[in-house]
Coordinates of C-alpha atoms and ligand atoms in Angstrom, one line a residue:
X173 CA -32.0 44.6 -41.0
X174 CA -28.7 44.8 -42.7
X175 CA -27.1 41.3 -43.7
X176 CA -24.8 40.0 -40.8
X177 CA -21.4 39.8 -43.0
X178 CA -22.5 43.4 -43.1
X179 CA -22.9 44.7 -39.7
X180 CA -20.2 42.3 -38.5
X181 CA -18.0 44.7 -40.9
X182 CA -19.7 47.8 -39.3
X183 CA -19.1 46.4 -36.0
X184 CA -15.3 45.6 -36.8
X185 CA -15.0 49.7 -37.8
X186 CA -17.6 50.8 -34.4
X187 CA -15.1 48.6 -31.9
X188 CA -12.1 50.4 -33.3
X189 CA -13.6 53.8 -32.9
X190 CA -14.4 52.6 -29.8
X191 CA -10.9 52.2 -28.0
X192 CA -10.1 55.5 -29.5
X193 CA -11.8 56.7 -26.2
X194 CA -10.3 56.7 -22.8
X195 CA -9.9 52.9 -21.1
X196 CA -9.7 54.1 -17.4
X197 CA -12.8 56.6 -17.9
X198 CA -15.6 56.1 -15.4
X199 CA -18.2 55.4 -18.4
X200 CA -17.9 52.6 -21.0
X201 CA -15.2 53.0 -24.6
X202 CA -18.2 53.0 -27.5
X203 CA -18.1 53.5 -30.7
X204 CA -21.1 53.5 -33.6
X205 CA -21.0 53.7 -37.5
X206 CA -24.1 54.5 -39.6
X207 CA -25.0 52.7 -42.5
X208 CA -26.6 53.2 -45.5
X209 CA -29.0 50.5 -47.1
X210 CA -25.7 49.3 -49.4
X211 CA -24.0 48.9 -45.8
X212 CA -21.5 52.5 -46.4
X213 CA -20.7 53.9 -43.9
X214 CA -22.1 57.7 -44.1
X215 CA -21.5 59.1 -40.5
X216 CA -19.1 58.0 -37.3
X217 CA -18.8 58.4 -33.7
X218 CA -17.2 57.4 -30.6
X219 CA -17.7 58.3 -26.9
X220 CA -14.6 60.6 -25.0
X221 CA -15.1 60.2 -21.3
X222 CA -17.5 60.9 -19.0
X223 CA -19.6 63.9 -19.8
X224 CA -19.1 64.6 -23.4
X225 CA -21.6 63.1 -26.2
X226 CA -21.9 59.4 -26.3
X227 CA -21.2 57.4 -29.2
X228 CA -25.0 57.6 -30.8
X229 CA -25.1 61.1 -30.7
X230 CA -21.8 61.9 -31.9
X231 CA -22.7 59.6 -35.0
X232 CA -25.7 61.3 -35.7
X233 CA -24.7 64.5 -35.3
X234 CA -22.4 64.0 -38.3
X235 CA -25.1 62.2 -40.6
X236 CA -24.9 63.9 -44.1
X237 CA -27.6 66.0 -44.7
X238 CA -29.0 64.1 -47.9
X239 CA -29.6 61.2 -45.3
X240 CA -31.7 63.4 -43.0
X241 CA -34.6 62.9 -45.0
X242 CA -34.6 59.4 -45.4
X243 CA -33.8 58.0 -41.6
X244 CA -36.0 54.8 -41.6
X245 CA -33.6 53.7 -44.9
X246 CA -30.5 54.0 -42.1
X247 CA -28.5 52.0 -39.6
X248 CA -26.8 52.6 -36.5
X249 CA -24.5 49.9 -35.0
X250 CA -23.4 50.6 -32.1
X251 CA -20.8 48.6 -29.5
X252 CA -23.0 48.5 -26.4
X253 CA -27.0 48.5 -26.2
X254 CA -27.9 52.8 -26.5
X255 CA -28.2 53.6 -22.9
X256 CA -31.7 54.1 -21.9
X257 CA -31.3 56.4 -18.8
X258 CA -30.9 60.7 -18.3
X259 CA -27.5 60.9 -17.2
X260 CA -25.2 63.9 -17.5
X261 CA -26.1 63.3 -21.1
X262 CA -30.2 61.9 -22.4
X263 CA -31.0 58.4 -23.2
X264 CA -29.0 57.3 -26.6
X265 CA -32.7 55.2 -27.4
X266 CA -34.6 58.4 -27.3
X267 CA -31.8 60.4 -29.6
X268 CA -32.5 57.2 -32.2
X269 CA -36.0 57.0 -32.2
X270 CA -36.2 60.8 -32.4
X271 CA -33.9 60.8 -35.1
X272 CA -36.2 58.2 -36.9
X273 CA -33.8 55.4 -37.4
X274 CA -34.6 52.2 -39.2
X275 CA -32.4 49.5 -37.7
X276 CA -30.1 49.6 -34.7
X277 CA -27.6 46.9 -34.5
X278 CA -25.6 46.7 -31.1
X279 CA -22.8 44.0 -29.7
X280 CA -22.9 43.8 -25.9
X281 CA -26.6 44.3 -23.8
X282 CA -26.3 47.2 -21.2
X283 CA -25.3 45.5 -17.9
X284 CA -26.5 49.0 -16.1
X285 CA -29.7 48.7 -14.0
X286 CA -30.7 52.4 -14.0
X287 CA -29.3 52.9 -17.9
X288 CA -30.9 49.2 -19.5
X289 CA -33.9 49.0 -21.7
X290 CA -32.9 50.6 -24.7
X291 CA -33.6 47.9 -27.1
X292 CA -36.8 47.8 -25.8
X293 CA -37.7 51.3 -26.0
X294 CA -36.0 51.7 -29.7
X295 CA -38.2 48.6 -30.5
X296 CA -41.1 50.1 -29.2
X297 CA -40.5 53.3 -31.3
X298 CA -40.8 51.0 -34.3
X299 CA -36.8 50.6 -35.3
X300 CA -35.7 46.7 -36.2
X301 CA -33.3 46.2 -33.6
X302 CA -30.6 43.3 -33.3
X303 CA -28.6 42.4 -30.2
X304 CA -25.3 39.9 -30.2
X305 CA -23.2 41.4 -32.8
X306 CA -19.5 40.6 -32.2
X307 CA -20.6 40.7 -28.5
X308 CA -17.5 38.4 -27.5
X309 CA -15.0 41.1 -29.4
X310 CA -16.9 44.0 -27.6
X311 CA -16.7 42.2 -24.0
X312 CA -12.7 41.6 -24.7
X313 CA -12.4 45.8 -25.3
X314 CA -14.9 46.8 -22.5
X315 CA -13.5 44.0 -20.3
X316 CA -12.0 46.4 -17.7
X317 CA -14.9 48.5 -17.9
X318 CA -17.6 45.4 -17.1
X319 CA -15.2 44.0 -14.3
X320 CA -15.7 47.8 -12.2
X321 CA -19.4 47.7 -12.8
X322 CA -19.8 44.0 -11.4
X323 CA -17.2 45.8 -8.2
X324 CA -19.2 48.6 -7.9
X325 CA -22.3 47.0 -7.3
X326 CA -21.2 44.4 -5.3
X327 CA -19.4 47.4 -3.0
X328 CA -22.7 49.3 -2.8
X329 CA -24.6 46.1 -1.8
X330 CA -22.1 44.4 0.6
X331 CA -21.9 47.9 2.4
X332 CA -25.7 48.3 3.1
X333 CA -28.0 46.5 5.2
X334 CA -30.6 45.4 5.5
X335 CA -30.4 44.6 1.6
X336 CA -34.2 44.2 0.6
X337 CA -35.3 47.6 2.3
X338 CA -32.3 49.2 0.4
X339 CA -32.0 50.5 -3.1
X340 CA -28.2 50.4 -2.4
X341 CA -28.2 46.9 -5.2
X342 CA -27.8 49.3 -7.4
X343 CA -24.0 49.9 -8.6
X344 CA -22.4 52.9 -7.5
X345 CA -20.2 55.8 -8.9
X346 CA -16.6 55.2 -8.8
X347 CA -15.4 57.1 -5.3
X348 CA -12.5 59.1 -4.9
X349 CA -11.9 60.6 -1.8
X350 CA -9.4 63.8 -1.4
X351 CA -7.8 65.9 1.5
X352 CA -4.7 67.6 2.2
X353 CA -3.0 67.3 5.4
X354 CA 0.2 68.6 7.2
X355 CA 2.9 66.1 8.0
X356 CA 1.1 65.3 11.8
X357 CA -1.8 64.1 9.9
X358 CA -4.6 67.7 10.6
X359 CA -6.8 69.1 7.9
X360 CA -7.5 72.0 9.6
X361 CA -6.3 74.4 12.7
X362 CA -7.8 73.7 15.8
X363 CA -10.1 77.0 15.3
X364 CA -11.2 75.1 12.0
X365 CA -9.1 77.3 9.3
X366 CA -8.0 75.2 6.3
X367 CA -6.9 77.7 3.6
X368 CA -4.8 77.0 2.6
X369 CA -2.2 73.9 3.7
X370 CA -1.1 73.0 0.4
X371 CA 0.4 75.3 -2.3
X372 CA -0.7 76.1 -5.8
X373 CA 0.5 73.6 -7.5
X374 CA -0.9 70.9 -5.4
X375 CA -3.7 72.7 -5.7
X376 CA -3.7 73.3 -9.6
X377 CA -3.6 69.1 -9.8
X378 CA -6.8 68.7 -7.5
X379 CA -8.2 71.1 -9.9
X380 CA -7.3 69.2 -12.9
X381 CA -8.6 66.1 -11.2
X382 CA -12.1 67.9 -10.0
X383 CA -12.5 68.0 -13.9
X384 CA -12.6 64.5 -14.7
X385 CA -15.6 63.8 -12.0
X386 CA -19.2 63.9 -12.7
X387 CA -19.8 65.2 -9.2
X388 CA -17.9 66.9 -6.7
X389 CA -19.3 66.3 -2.9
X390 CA -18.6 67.9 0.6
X391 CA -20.5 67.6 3.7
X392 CA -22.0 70.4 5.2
X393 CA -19.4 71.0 7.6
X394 CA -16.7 71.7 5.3
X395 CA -19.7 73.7 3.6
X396 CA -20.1 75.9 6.4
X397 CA -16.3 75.9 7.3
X398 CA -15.0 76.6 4.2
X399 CA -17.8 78.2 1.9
X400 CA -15.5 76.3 -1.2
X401 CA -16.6 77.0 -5.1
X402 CA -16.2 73.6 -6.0
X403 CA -15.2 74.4 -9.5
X404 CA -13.1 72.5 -11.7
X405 CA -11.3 76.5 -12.3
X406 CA -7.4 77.8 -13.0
X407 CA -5.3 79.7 -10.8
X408 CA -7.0 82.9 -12.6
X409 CA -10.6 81.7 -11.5
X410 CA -10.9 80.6 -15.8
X411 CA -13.1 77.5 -15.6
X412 CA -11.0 74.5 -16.8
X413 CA -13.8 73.0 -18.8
X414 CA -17.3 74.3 -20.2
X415 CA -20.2 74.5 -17.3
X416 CA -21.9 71.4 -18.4
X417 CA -18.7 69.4 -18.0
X418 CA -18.0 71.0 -14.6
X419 CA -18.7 68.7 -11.9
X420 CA -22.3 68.8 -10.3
X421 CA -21.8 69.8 -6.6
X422 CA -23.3 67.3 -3.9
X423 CA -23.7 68.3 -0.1
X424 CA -24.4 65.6 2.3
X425 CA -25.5 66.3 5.8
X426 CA -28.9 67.8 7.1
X427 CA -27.7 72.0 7.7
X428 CA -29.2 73.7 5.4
X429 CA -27.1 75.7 2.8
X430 CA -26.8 79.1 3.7
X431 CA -28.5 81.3 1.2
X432 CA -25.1 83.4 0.1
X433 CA -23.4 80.5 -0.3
X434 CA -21.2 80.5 -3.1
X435 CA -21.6 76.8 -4.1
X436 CA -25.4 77.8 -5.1
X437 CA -23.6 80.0 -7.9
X438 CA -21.8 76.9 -9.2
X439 CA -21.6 77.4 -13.0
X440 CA -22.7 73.3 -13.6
X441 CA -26.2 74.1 -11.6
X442 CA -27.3 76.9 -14.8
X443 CA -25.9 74.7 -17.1
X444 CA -28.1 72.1 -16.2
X445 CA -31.2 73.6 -15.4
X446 CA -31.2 72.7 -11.5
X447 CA -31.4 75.6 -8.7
X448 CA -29.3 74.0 -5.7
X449 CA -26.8 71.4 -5.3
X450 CA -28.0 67.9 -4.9
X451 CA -28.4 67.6 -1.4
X452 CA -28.4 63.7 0.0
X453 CA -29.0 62.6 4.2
X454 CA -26.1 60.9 4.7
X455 CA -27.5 58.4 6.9
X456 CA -26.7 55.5 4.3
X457 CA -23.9 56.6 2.3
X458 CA -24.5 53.4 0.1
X459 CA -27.8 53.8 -0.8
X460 CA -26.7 58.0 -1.5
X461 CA -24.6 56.9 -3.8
X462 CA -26.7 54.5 -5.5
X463 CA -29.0 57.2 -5.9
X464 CA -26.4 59.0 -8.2
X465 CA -25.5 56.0 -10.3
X466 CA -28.8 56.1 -11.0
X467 CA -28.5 60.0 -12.0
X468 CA -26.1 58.6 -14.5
X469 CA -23.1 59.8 -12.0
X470 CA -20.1 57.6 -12.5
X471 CA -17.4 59.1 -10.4
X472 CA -17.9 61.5 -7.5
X473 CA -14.7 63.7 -6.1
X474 CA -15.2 63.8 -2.1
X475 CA -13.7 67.0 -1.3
X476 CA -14.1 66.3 2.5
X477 CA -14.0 67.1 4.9
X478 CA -12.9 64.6 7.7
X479 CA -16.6 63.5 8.7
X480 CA -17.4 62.3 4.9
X481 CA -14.3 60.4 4.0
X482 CA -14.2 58.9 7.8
X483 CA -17.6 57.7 6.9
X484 CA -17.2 56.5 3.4
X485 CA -13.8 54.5 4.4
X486 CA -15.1 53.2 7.1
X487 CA -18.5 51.6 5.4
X488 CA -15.7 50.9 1.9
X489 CA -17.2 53.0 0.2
X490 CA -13.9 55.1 -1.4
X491 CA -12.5 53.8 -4.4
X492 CA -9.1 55.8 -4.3
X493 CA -7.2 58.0 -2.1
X494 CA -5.8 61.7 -2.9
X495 CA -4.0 62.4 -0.3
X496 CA -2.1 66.1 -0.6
X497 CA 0.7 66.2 2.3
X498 CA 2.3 69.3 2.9
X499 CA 5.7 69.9 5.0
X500 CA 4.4 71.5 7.4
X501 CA 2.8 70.7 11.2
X502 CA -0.4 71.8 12.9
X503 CA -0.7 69.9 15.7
X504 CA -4.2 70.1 17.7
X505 CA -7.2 68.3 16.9
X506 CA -8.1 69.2 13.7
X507 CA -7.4 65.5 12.6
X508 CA -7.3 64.9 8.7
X509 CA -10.0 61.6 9.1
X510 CA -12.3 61.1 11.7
X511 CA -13.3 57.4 13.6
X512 CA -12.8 54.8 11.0
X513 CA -13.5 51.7 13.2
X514 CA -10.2 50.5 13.6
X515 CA -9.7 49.7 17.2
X516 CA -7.2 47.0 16.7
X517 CA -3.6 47.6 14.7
X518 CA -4.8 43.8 12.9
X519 CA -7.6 46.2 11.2
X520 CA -4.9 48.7 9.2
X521 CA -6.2 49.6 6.3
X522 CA -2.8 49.6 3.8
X523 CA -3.5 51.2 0.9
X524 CA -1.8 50.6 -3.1
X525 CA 0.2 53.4 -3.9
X526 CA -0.4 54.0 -7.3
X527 CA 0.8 57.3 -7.6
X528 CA 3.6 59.7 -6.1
X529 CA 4.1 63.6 -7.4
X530 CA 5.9 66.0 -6.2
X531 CA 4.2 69.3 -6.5
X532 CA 6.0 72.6 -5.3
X533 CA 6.7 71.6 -2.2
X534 CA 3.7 69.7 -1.5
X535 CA 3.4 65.7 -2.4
X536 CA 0.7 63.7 -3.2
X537 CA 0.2 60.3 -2.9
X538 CA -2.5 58.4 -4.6
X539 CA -3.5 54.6 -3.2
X540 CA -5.9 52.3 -4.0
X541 CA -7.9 51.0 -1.5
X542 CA -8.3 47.2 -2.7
X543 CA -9.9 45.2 0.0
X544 CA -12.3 47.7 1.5
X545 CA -14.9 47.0 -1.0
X546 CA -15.2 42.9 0.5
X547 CA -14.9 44.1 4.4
X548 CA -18.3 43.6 6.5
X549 CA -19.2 46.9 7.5
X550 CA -16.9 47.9 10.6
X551 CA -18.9 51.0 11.6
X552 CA -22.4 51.8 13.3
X553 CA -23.5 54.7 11.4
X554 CA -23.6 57.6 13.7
X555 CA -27.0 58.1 15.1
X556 CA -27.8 62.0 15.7
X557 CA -30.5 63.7 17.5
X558 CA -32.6 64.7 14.6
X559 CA -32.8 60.9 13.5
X560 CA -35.5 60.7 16.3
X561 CA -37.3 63.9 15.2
X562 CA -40.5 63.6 13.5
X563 CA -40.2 64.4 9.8
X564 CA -42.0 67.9 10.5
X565 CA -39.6 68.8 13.1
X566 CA -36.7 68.8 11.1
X567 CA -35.2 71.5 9.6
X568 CA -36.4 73.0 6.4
X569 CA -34.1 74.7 4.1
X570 CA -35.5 77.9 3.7
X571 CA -33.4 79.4 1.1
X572 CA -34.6 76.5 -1.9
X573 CA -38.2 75.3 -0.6
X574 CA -36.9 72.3 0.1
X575 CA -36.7 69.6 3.1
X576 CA -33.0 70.2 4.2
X577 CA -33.6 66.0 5.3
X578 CA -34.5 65.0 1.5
X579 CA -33.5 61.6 1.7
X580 CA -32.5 61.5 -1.8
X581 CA -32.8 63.9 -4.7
X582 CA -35.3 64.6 -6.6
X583 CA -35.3 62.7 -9.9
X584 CA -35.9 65.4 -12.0
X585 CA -32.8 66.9 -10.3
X586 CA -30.6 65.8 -13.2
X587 CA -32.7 66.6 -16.2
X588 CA -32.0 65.5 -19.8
X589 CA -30.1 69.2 -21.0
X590 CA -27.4 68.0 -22.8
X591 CA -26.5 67.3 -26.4
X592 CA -30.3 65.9 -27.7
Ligands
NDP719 N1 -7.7 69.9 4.5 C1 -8.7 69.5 3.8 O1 -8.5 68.8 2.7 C2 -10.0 69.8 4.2 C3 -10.3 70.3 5.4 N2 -11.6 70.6 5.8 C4 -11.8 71.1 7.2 O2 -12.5 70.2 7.9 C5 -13.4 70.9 8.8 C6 -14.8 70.4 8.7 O3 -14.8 69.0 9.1 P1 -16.2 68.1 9.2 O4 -17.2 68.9 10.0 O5 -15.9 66.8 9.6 O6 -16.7 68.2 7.7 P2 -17.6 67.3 6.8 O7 -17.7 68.1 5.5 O8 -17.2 65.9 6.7 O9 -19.0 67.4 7.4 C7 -19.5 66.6 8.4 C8 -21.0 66.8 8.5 O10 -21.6 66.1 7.4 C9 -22.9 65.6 7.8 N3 -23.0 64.1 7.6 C10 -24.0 63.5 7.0 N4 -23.8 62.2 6.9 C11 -22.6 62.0 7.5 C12 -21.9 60.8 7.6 N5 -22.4 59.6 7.2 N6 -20.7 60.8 8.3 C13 -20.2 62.0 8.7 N7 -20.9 63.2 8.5 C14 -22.1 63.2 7.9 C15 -23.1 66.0 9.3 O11 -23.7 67.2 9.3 P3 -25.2 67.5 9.5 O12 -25.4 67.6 11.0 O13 -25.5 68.7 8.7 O14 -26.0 66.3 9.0 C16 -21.6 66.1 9.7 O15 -21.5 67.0 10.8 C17 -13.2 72.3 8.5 O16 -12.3 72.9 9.5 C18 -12.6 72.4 7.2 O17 -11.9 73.5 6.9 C19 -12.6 70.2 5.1 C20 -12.4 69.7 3.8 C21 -11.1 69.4 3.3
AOF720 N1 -7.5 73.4 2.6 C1 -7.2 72.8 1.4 C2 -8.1 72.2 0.6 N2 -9.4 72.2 1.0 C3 -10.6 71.8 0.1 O1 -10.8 72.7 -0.9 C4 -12.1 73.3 -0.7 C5 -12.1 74.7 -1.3 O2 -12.5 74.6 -2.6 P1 -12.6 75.9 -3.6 O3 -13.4 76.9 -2.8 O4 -13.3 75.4 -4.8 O5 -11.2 76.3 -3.8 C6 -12.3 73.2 0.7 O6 -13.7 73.3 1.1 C7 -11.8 71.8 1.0 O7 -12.7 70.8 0.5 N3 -7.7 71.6 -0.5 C8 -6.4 71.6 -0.9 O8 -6.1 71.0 -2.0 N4 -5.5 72.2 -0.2 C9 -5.8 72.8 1.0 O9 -4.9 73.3 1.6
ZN721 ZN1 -26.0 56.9 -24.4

């Protein structure tokens, strides 16, 4: 290992490169330099939001190629412990030890159940690694950052019971729950019609928005009402950002898709190697969600419909309102959230605005939803029919081979396809 007046240099230059990525950004600001054995720095990289290569492999990817040959003589130091976990991108530890790195030195340990462990795994490929280094300067930048992780998991785990029986400990992906609505508060005619209540350039911002998610969920009633794309697209169909950055699509409920359904052409499914959206139950929305933080999903765009977001408010489970309001009046019972548990006016749920935008003639108001994530659980999840049927009985999805009651995905749902 490098001397420490060294890598505390190294780590001075990897910080800064650091908070040249986005602050607000579901996934941690990181930065890494690499070093040659005279401590020069001969390659740089830095992470740009959620998606896109992290820091590690951006580095690496720029290593001269007069270093290539002689790896073991290199080191990478790196702002937070290389993530250890297949996310929307592969495990930073396994890019490393591929590469055949010497020395890794890194400032702050991974505080990420699902995503920790890298040191250990780099160690056991045979690099020297070396935690600690300027670990108070790296908790100051990612402070914001470490503050939503310790919220998100104590959200997932306050919302779930019974705790033990429950992988819903785990943190969860940030949650932001959208709809658009006429002024009397409906989401849809009373024949279930939706298309469309807001105008293009209401909807042009949703699609802008769709594009910073990981994942972009409905539940299967908005799938079967709607048959939506779910792409992050312009107003010309042109996807807004490459396949792999697209949002992955997420249905929740236990209908199976129907086989012409356009979300099973959804250009992120190709692009990374899986053949249907992630299906979850939706019996415990906590421990669903859980489930994609451990997928390496950090923020999840609920697209509706009034079922979902009823649910996830009422259990506390959405981060941030998008609510779209158009002008306009419906009337009937196509209500823009369903039962939420509040039986009392004491139990309003006021919301942070954050946000107003005109848009055409459409407005959207964005709120935070700051208390929700502390509030016992108000709501009895629903119990259905099929909860009573014997796993046999229920439905099978026909079109994709699968249970349509898969209680979570498959882990080798999100495989490692990206940028290694
Ligand atoms: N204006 C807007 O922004 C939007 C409007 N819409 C409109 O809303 C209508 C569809 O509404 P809705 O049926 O409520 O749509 P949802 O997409 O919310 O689907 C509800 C279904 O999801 C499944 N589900 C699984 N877990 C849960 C849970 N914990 N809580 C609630 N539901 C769960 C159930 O189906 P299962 O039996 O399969 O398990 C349930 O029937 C359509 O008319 C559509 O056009 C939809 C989206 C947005
Ligand atoms: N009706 C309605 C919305 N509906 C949402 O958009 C989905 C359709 O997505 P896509 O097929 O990708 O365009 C639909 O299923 C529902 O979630 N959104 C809005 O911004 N404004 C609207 O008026
Ligand atoms: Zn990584």
């Amino acid at each position: 290992m490098l001397q420490r007046d060294l890598l505390d240099d190294a780590m001075r230059r990897a910080l800064a490169l650091a908070g040249r990525g986005p602050a607000d950004d579901p996934n941690p600001q990181v930065g890494c330099v690499i070093l040659d054995p005279e401590g020069r720095i001969v390659a740089e990289g830095w992470h740009r939001g959620a998606g896109s290569r992290h820091a590690e492999v951006d580095a690496l990817g720029r290593v001269p190629e007069a270093w290539r040959s002689r790896p073991g003589e290199l080191t990478a130091v790196v702002t937070l412990e290389p993530c250890n976990h297949v996310g929307r991108t592969g495990p930073c530890a396994l890019a490393l030890a591929e590469f055949g790195i010497g020395s890794v030195a890194f400032a702050l340990d991974d505080p990420g159940d699902a995503s920790a462990g890298g040191a250990e795994s780099l160690r056991a490929a045979g690099a020297d690694v070396l935690g600690g280094v300027l670990e108070s300067e790296a908790r100051a930048l990612l402070g914001p950052w470490l503050a939503r992780q310790r919220a998100g998991a104590a959200a997932a785990s306050s919302a779930t019971a019974p705790p033990a029986a429950s992988p819903a400990a785990a943190p969860r992906p940030r949650v932001i729950a959208k709809w658009a609505q006429t002024l009397d508060g409906r989401a849809a005619a009373a024949n279930g019609t939706s298309r469309w209540i807001t105008g293009a350039e209401a909807r042009a911002d949703v699609h802008r928005r769709r594009a910073e998610a990981d994942a972009i969920l409905v539940g299967t009633g908005t799938l079967l009402a709607d048959d939506p794309a779910l792409t992050a697209r312009a107003h010309d169909g042109e996807l807004l950002v490459d396949p792999e950055r697209q949002p992955v699509p997420v249905v929740v409920g236990r209908r199976p898709i129907p086989s012409g359904a356009r979300v099973l052409r959804h250009p992120a499914l190709a692009a990374r190697g899986l053949e249907a959206p992630i299906r979850l139950r939706g019996d415990d929305l906590a421990a669903d969600l859980a489930e994609l933080a451990r997928h390496g999903i950090r923020s999840v765009f609920v697209e509706g419909g009034p079922g979902i977001i009823g649910s996830l408010l009422a259990r506390g489970l959405a981060d941030e309102v998008l609510v779209y309001l158009a002008p306009a009046l419906l009337g009937g019972p196509g209500l823009a959230i369903g039962d939420i548990g509040i039986d009392d006016i004491s139990g309003i749920r006021r919301l942070d605005i954050t946000e107003t935008l005109p848009l055409g003639r459409d407005l959207l108001l964005r709120g935070r939803l700051p208390a929700s994530s502390s509030d016992p659980p108000r709501y009895a999840e629903r119990k259905r029919p099929a909860d009573r049927m014997r796993p046999a009985e229920r439905p099978r999805d026909p079109d994709h081979g699968h249970p349509a009651d898969r209680p979570h995905p498959d882990p080798a749902l999100i495989p490692a396809t990206e940028e290694h």
